[in-house]
Amino acid sequence: MWIWKCDVKKFFDSVDQEILLKILSLRIKDSTTLNLLKEIILSFTTVQGQKIGMPIGNLTSQIFANIYLNELDRFVKHKLRAKAYVRYGDDFILVENDFEKLKFFRAKTIDFLENELKLTVNPKSDKIIKPSHGLKFLGIKFWQSGRTLNKRSLKRATERLNHSNISSYSGLIKKHCNKKYQKYFDWVVLEKLNF
């Protein structure tokens, strides 16, 4: 078994607004709604004088990202007929038993991203690995025997911990960390609560 792990390079800065509007126009027939979405999309650009980019943090940005990358999902599932594919945001993995078939899927997917969606893959995350080496995906390192949070996520959880997010981070730590780190985190929580 082989895993191709990848993400899109500077996704929000690279979205082609014309392509996004075309995708929306195929699904939304109400002209008032479409004009409002067009106004929101065209109100921002990352390249002066070009219709490129999407603001991060805007309430619509996550929805538009999923609509835009749904085209990738459809391509991988229906055209390539990949059996094991997961995407979250602009991060995705493809799993295949046949190494050559996975390389073929990779080449076709990269071609689709570049030519149809005007996006490029991030060369730093573009990797084909064996599951036995462990898979880093969405801040978690997955092993055949279990999983753990990566060091960056652990550090972020302890640094950003406050009264309003204790239950969220505690659940994350309990789900993905060993007993030793869970005890350490409990002490960190007690310190934060005593402030």
PDB file of C-alpha atoms in Angstrom:
ATOM      1  CA  MET A   1       0.000   0.000   0.000  1.00  0.00           C
ATOM      2  CA  TRP A   2       1.148   3.531  -0.865  1.00  0.00           C
ATOM      3  CA  ILE A   3      -0.094   6.990   0.147  1.00  0.00           C
ATOM      4  CA  TRP A   4       0.222  10.193  -1.849  1.00  0.00           C
ATOM      5  CA  LYS A   5       0.009  13.179   0.502  1.00  0.00           C
ATOM      6  CA  CYS A   6      -0.261  16.679  -0.891  1.00  0.00           C
ATOM      7  CA  ASP A   7      -1.726  20.147  -0.525  1.00  0.00           C
ATOM      8  CA  VAL A   8      -2.295  23.140  -2.767  1.00  0.00           C
ATOM      9  CA  LYS A   9       0.386  25.838  -2.717  1.00  0.00           C
ATOM     10  CA  LYS A  10      -1.022  29.104  -1.337  1.00  0.00           C
ATOM     11  CA  PHE A  11      -4.572  28.007  -2.106  1.00  0.00           C
ATOM     12  CA  PHE A  12      -6.477  31.115  -0.981  1.00  0.00           C
ATOM     13  CA  ASP A  13      -4.005  33.409  -2.749  1.00  0.00           C
ATOM     14  CA  SER A  14      -4.244  31.383  -5.987  1.00  0.00           C
ATOM     15  CA  VAL A  15      -7.973  30.839  -6.532  1.00  0.00           C
ATOM     16  CA  ASP A  16      -9.001  31.957 -10.005  1.00  0.00           C
ATOM     17  CA  GLN A  17     -12.102  34.076  -9.432  1.00  0.00           C
ATOM     18  CA  GLU A  18     -13.422  33.552 -12.972  1.00  0.00           C
ATOM     19  CA  ILE A  19     -13.324  29.771 -12.512  1.00  0.00           C
ATOM     20  CA  LEU A  20     -15.078  30.074  -9.135  1.00  0.00           C
ATOM     21  CA  LEU A  21     -17.787  32.274 -10.653  1.00  0.00           C
ATOM     22  CA  LYS A  22     -18.244  29.815 -13.518  1.00  0.00           C
ATOM     23  CA  ILE A  23     -18.655  26.919 -11.041  1.00  0.00           C
ATOM     24  CA  LEU A  24     -21.190  28.930  -9.037  1.00  0.00           C
ATOM     25  CA  SER A  25     -23.126  29.942 -12.155  1.00  0.00           C
ATOM     26  CA  LEU A  26     -23.589  26.274 -13.079  1.00  0.00           C
ATOM     27  CA  ARG A  27     -25.315  25.616  -9.765  1.00  0.00           C
ATOM     28  CA  ILE A  28     -27.052  28.908  -8.905  1.00  0.00           C
ATOM     29  CA  LYS A  29     -29.753  30.120 -11.255  1.00  0.00           C
ATOM     30  CA  ASP A  30     -30.985  33.109  -9.238  1.00  0.00           C
ATOM     31  CA  SER A  31     -29.339  36.201 -10.763  1.00  0.00           C
ATOM     32  CA  THR A  32     -29.632  38.300  -7.581  1.00  0.00           C
ATOM     33  CA  THR A  33     -27.798  35.695  -5.516  1.00  0.00           C
ATOM     34  CA  LEU A  34     -25.206  35.206  -8.222  1.00  0.00           C
ATOM     35  CA  ASN A  35     -24.593  38.982  -8.482  1.00  0.00           C
ATOM     36  CA  LEU A  36     -24.161  39.223  -4.704  1.00  0.00           C
ATOM     37  CA  LEU A  37     -21.636  36.354  -4.720  1.00  0.00           C
ATOM     38  CA  LYS A  38     -19.837  37.972  -7.651  1.00  0.00           C
ATOM     39  CA  GLU A  39     -19.565  41.233  -5.720  1.00  0.00           C
ATOM     40  CA  ILE A  40     -18.137  39.405  -2.673  1.00  0.00           C
ATOM     41  CA  ILE A  41     -15.635  37.412  -4.743  1.00  0.00           C
ATOM     42  CA  LEU A  42     -14.428  40.328  -6.876  1.00  0.00           C
ATOM     43  CA  SER A  43     -14.033  42.639  -3.844  1.00  0.00           C
ATOM     44  CA  PHE A  44     -10.618  41.109  -3.098  1.00  0.00           C
ATOM     45  CA  THR A  45      -7.502  40.274  -5.075  1.00  0.00           C
ATOM     46  CA  THR A  46      -3.994  39.086  -4.227  1.00  0.00           C
ATOM     47  CA  VAL A  47      -2.556  40.165  -7.590  1.00  0.00           C
ATOM     48  CA  GLN A  48      -3.239  43.775  -8.529  1.00  0.00           C
ATOM     49  CA  GLY A  49      -5.226  44.030 -11.747  1.00  0.00           C
ATOM     50  CA  GLN A  50      -6.048  40.293 -11.871  1.00  0.00           C
ATOM     51  CA  LYS A  51      -9.030  38.301 -10.647  1.00  0.00           C
ATOM     52  CA  ILE A  52      -7.043  36.016  -8.361  1.00  0.00           C
ATOM     53  CA  GLY A  53      -7.366  35.168  -4.686  1.00  0.00           C
ATOM     54  CA  MET A  54      -9.866  34.839  -1.909  1.00  0.00           C
ATOM     55  CA  PRO A  55      -9.729  36.555   1.501  1.00  0.00           C
ATOM     56  CA  ILE A  56      -8.892  34.275   4.417  1.00  0.00           C
ATOM     57  CA  GLY A  57     -11.175  34.737   7.392  1.00  0.00           C
ATOM     58  CA  ASN A  58     -14.148  35.951   5.386  1.00  0.00           C
ATOM     59  CA  LEU A  59     -17.227  33.906   6.361  1.00  0.00           C
ATOM     60  CA  THR A  60     -17.621  32.843   2.738  1.00  0.00           C
ATOM     61  CA  SER A  61     -14.003  31.751   2.201  1.00  0.00           C
ATOM     62  CA  GLN A  62     -14.387  28.213   3.587  1.00  0.00           C
ATOM     63  CA  ILE A  63     -17.598  27.668   1.635  1.00  0.00           C
ATOM     64  CA  PHE A  64     -16.038  28.967  -1.586  1.00  0.00           C
ATOM     65  CA  ALA A  65     -12.955  26.803  -0.967  1.00  0.00           C
ATOM     66  CA  ASN A  66     -15.101  23.679  -0.665  1.00  0.00           C
ATOM     67  CA  ILE A  67     -17.095  24.590  -3.763  1.00  0.00           C
ATOM     68  CA  TYR A  68     -13.907  25.237  -5.747  1.00  0.00           C
ATOM     69  CA  LEU A  69     -12.133  22.068  -4.598  1.00  0.00           C
ATOM     70  CA  ASN A  70     -15.266  19.970  -5.030  1.00  0.00           C
ATOM     71  CA  GLU A  71     -14.209  19.942  -8.684  1.00  0.00           C
ATOM     72  CA  LEU A  72     -11.021  18.157  -7.606  1.00  0.00           C
ATOM     73  CA  ASP A  73     -13.071  15.686  -5.537  1.00  0.00           C
ATOM     74  CA  ARG A  74     -15.310  14.921  -8.501  1.00  0.00           C
ATOM     75  CA  PHE A  75     -12.316  14.443 -10.793  1.00  0.00           C
ATOM     76  CA  VAL A  76     -10.520  12.063  -8.420  1.00  0.00           C
ATOM     77  CA  LYS A  77     -13.636  10.052  -7.520  1.00  0.00           C
ATOM     78  CA  HIS A  78     -15.456   9.924 -10.848  1.00  0.00           C
ATOM     79  CA  LYS A  79     -12.799  10.303 -13.551  1.00  0.00           C
ATOM     80  CA  LEU A  80      -9.875   8.536 -11.884  1.00  0.00           C
ATOM     81  CA  ARG A  81     -12.176   6.294  -9.854  1.00  0.00           C
ATOM     82  CA  ALA A  82      -9.805   6.326  -6.908  1.00  0.00           C
ATOM     83  CA  LYS A  83     -11.079   4.069  -4.134  1.00  0.00           C
ATOM     84  CA  ALA A  84      -9.394   5.786  -1.179  1.00  0.00           C
ATOM     85  CA  TYR A  85      -9.288   9.585  -1.243  1.00  0.00           C
ATOM     86  CA  VAL A  86      -9.632  12.137   1.563  1.00  0.00           C
ATOM     87  CA  ARG A  87      -9.576  15.933   1.340  1.00  0.00           C
ATOM     88  CA  TYR A  88      -9.842  18.486   4.129  1.00  0.00           C
ATOM     89  CA  GLY A  89      -9.525  22.077   2.980  1.00  0.00           C
ATOM     90  CA  ASP A  90      -6.655  22.080   0.495  1.00  0.00           C
ATOM     91  CA  ASP A  91      -4.896  19.060   2.062  1.00  0.00           C
ATOM     92  CA  PHE A  92      -5.582  15.665   0.541  1.00  0.00           C
ATOM     93  CA  ILE A  93      -4.377  12.078   0.433  1.00  0.00           C
ATOM     94  CA  LEU A  94      -4.826   9.283  -2.074  1.00  0.00           C
ATOM     95  CA  VAL A  95      -4.232   5.652  -1.071  1.00  0.00           C
ATOM     96  CA  GLU A  96      -3.513   2.905  -3.577  1.00  0.00           C
ATOM     97  CA  ASN A  97      -2.041  -0.609  -3.433  1.00  0.00           C
ATOM     98  CA  ASP A  98      -0.339  -0.308  -6.831  1.00  0.00           C
ATOM     99  CA  PHE A  99       2.590   2.147  -6.809  1.00  0.00           C
ATOM    100  CA  GLU A 100       2.470   2.729 -10.595  1.00  0.00           C
ATOM    101  CA  LYS A 101      -1.268   3.378 -10.492  1.00  0.00           C
ATOM    102  CA  LEU A 102      -0.754   5.899  -7.674  1.00  0.00           C
ATOM    103  CA  LYS A 103       1.946   7.666  -9.722  1.00  0.00           C
ATOM    104  CA  PHE A 104      -0.529   7.811 -12.616  1.00  0.00           C
ATOM    105  CA  PHE A 105      -3.234   9.244 -10.315  1.00  0.00           C
ATOM    106  CA  ARG A 106      -0.721  11.797  -9.018  1.00  0.00           C
ATOM    107  CA  ALA A 107       0.255  12.952 -12.513  1.00  0.00           C
ATOM    108  CA  LYS A 108      -3.373  13.230 -13.659  1.00  0.00           C
ATOM    109  CA  THR A 109      -4.414  15.078 -10.498  1.00  0.00           C
ATOM    110  CA  ILE A 110      -1.563  17.578 -10.780  1.00  0.00           C
ATOM    111  CA  ASP A 111      -2.454  18.115 -14.446  1.00  0.00           C
ATOM    112  CA  PHE A 112      -6.122  18.686 -13.514  1.00  0.00           C
ATOM    113  CA  LEU A 113      -5.216  21.156 -10.764  1.00  0.00           C
ATOM    114  CA  GLU A 114      -2.916  23.138 -13.050  1.00  0.00           C
ATOM    115  CA  ASN A 115      -5.037  23.165 -16.203  1.00  0.00           C
ATOM    116  CA  GLU A 116      -8.612  23.169 -14.913  1.00  0.00           C
ATOM    117  CA  LEU A 117      -8.364  24.981 -11.561  1.00  0.00           C
ATOM    118  CA  LYS A 118      -5.179  27.030 -12.162  1.00  0.00           C
ATOM    119  CA  LEU A 119      -3.637  25.737  -8.917  1.00  0.00           C
ATOM    120  CA  THR A 120      -0.245  24.195  -8.160  1.00  0.00           C
ATOM    121  CA  VAL A 121       0.690  21.569  -5.613  1.00  0.00           C
ATOM    122  CA  ASN A 122       3.001  22.476  -2.792  1.00  0.00           C
ATOM    123  CA  PRO A 123       6.340  20.772  -3.580  1.00  0.00           C
ATOM    124  CA  LYS A 124       7.162  20.520   0.144  1.00  0.00           C
ATOM    125  CA  SER A 125       4.154  18.320   0.854  1.00  0.00           C
ATOM    126  CA  ASP A 126       4.022  16.399  -2.441  1.00  0.00           C
ATOM    127  CA  LYS A 127       5.132  12.959  -1.185  1.00  0.00           C
ATOM    128  CA  ILE A 128       4.423   9.316  -1.845  1.00  0.00           C
ATOM    129  CA  ILE A 129       5.059   7.255   1.265  1.00  0.00           C
ATOM    130  CA  LYS A 130       4.542   3.817   2.764  1.00  0.00           C
ATOM    131  CA  PRO A 131       2.132   3.681   5.733  1.00  0.00           C
ATOM    132  CA  SER A 132       4.860   2.093   7.842  1.00  0.00           C
ATOM    133  CA  HIS A 133       6.754   5.419   7.732  1.00  0.00           C
ATOM    134  CA  GLY A 134       3.842   7.231   9.362  1.00  0.00           C
ATOM    135  CA  LEU A 135       1.531   9.762   7.755  1.00  0.00           C
ATOM    136  CA  LYS A 136       1.477  13.407   8.862  1.00  0.00           C
ATOM    137  CA  PHE A 137      -1.944  14.774   7.998  1.00  0.00           C
ATOM    138  CA  LEU A 138      -3.818  17.726   9.520  1.00  0.00           C
ATOM    139  CA  GLY A 139      -1.498  18.024  12.512  1.00  0.00           C
ATOM    140  CA  ILE A 140      -1.693  14.346  13.419  1.00  0.00           C
ATOM    141  CA  LYS A 141       0.875  11.638  12.779  1.00  0.00           C
ATOM    142  CA  PHE A 142      -0.832   8.355  11.896  1.00  0.00           C
ATOM    143  CA  TRP A 143       0.909   5.018  12.377  1.00  0.00           C
ATOM    144  CA  GLN A 144      -0.384   1.523  11.723  1.00  0.00           C
ATOM    145  CA  SER A 145      -0.436   1.016  15.497  1.00  0.00           C
ATOM    146  CA  GLY A 146      -2.083   4.345  16.425  1.00  0.00           C
ATOM    147  CA  ARG A 147      -1.723   8.096  16.153  1.00  0.00           C
ATOM    148  CA  THR A 148      -0.287  11.112  17.954  1.00  0.00           C
ATOM    149  CA  LEU A 149      -0.366  14.870  17.578  1.00  0.00           C
ATOM    150  CA  ASN A 150       2.718  16.281  15.911  1.00  0.00           C
ATOM    151  CA  LYS A 151       5.040  18.495  17.979  1.00  0.00           C
ATOM    152  CA  ARG A 152       3.782  21.709  16.423  1.00  0.00           C
ATOM    153  CA  SER A 153       0.158  20.884  17.314  1.00  0.00           C
ATOM    154  CA  LEU A 154       1.116  19.910  20.854  1.00  0.00           C
ATOM    155  CA  LYS A 155       3.011  23.161  21.332  1.00  0.00           C
ATOM    156  CA  ARG A 156       0.145  25.198  19.878  1.00  0.00           C
ATOM    157  CA  ALA A 157      -2.387  23.478  22.160  1.00  0.00           C
ATOM    158  CA  THR A 158      -0.435  24.302  25.315  1.00  0.00           C
ATOM    159  CA  GLU A 159       0.406  27.868  24.221  1.00  0.00           C
ATOM    160  CA  ARG A 160      -3.102  28.834  23.110  1.00  0.00           C
ATOM    161  CA  LEU A 161      -4.880  27.191  26.023  1.00  0.00           C
ATOM    162  CA  ASN A 162      -7.311  29.491  27.844  1.00  0.00           C
ATOM    163  CA  HIS A 163     -10.581  29.250  29.808  1.00  0.00           C
ATOM    164  CA  SER A 164     -12.782  29.244  26.710  1.00  0.00           C
ATOM    165  CA  ASN A 165     -10.986  26.455  24.798  1.00  0.00           C
ATOM    166  CA  ILE A 166      -9.885  24.060  27.565  1.00  0.00           C
ATOM    167  CA  SER A 167     -12.534  21.434  26.765  1.00  0.00           C
ATOM    168  CA  SER A 168     -11.702  21.522  23.050  1.00  0.00           C
ATOM    169  CA  TYR A 169      -7.949  21.105  23.544  1.00  0.00           C
ATOM    170  CA  SER A 170      -8.438  18.529  26.321  1.00  0.00           C
ATOM    171  CA  GLY A 171     -10.520  16.406  23.964  1.00  0.00           C
ATOM    172  CA  LEU A 172      -7.854  16.707  21.275  1.00  0.00           C
ATOM    173  CA  ILE A 173      -5.093  15.639  23.678  1.00  0.00           C
ATOM    174  CA  LYS A 174      -7.116  12.728  25.123  1.00  0.00           C
ATOM    175  CA  LYS A 175      -7.939  11.424  21.651  1.00  0.00           C
ATOM    176  CA  HIS A 176      -4.463  11.645  20.113  1.00  0.00           C
ATOM    177  CA  CYS A 177      -1.835  11.545  22.885  1.00  0.00           C
ATOM    178  CA  ASN A 178      -0.412   8.926  25.203  1.00  0.00           C
ATOM    179  CA  LYS A 179      -1.159   8.812  28.949  1.00  0.00           C
ATOM    180  CA  LYS A 180       2.119  10.533  29.845  1.00  0.00           C
ATOM    181  CA  TYR A 181       1.347  13.604  27.745  1.00  0.00           C
ATOM    182  CA  GLN A 182      -2.270  13.603  28.900  1.00  0.00           C
ATOM    183  CA  LYS A 183      -1.075  13.896  32.537  1.00  0.00           C
ATOM    184  CA  TYR A 184       1.333  16.687  31.578  1.00  0.00           C
ATOM    185  CA  PHE A 185      -1.485  18.525  29.797  1.00  0.00           C
ATOM    186  CA  ASP A 186      -3.750  18.156  32.851  1.00  0.00           C
ATOM    187  CA  TRP A 187      -1.083  19.990  34.885  1.00  0.00           C
ATOM    188  CA  VAL A 188      -0.928  22.729  32.261  1.00  0.00           C
ATOM    189  CA  VAL A 189      -4.731  23.047  32.466  1.00  0.00           C
ATOM    190  CA  LEU A 190      -4.561  23.359  36.269  1.00  0.00           C
ATOM    191  CA  GLU A 191      -1.953  26.109  35.946  1.00  0.00           C
ATOM    192  CA  LYS A 192      -4.116  28.025  33.454  1.00  0.00           C
ATOM    193  CA  LEU A 193      -7.241  27.676  35.644  1.00  0.00           C
ATOM    194  CA  ASN A 194      -5.439  29.088  38.658  1.00  0.00           C
ATOM    195  CA  PHE A 195      -4.753  32.409  36.914  1.00  0.00           C
TER     196      PHE A 195
END
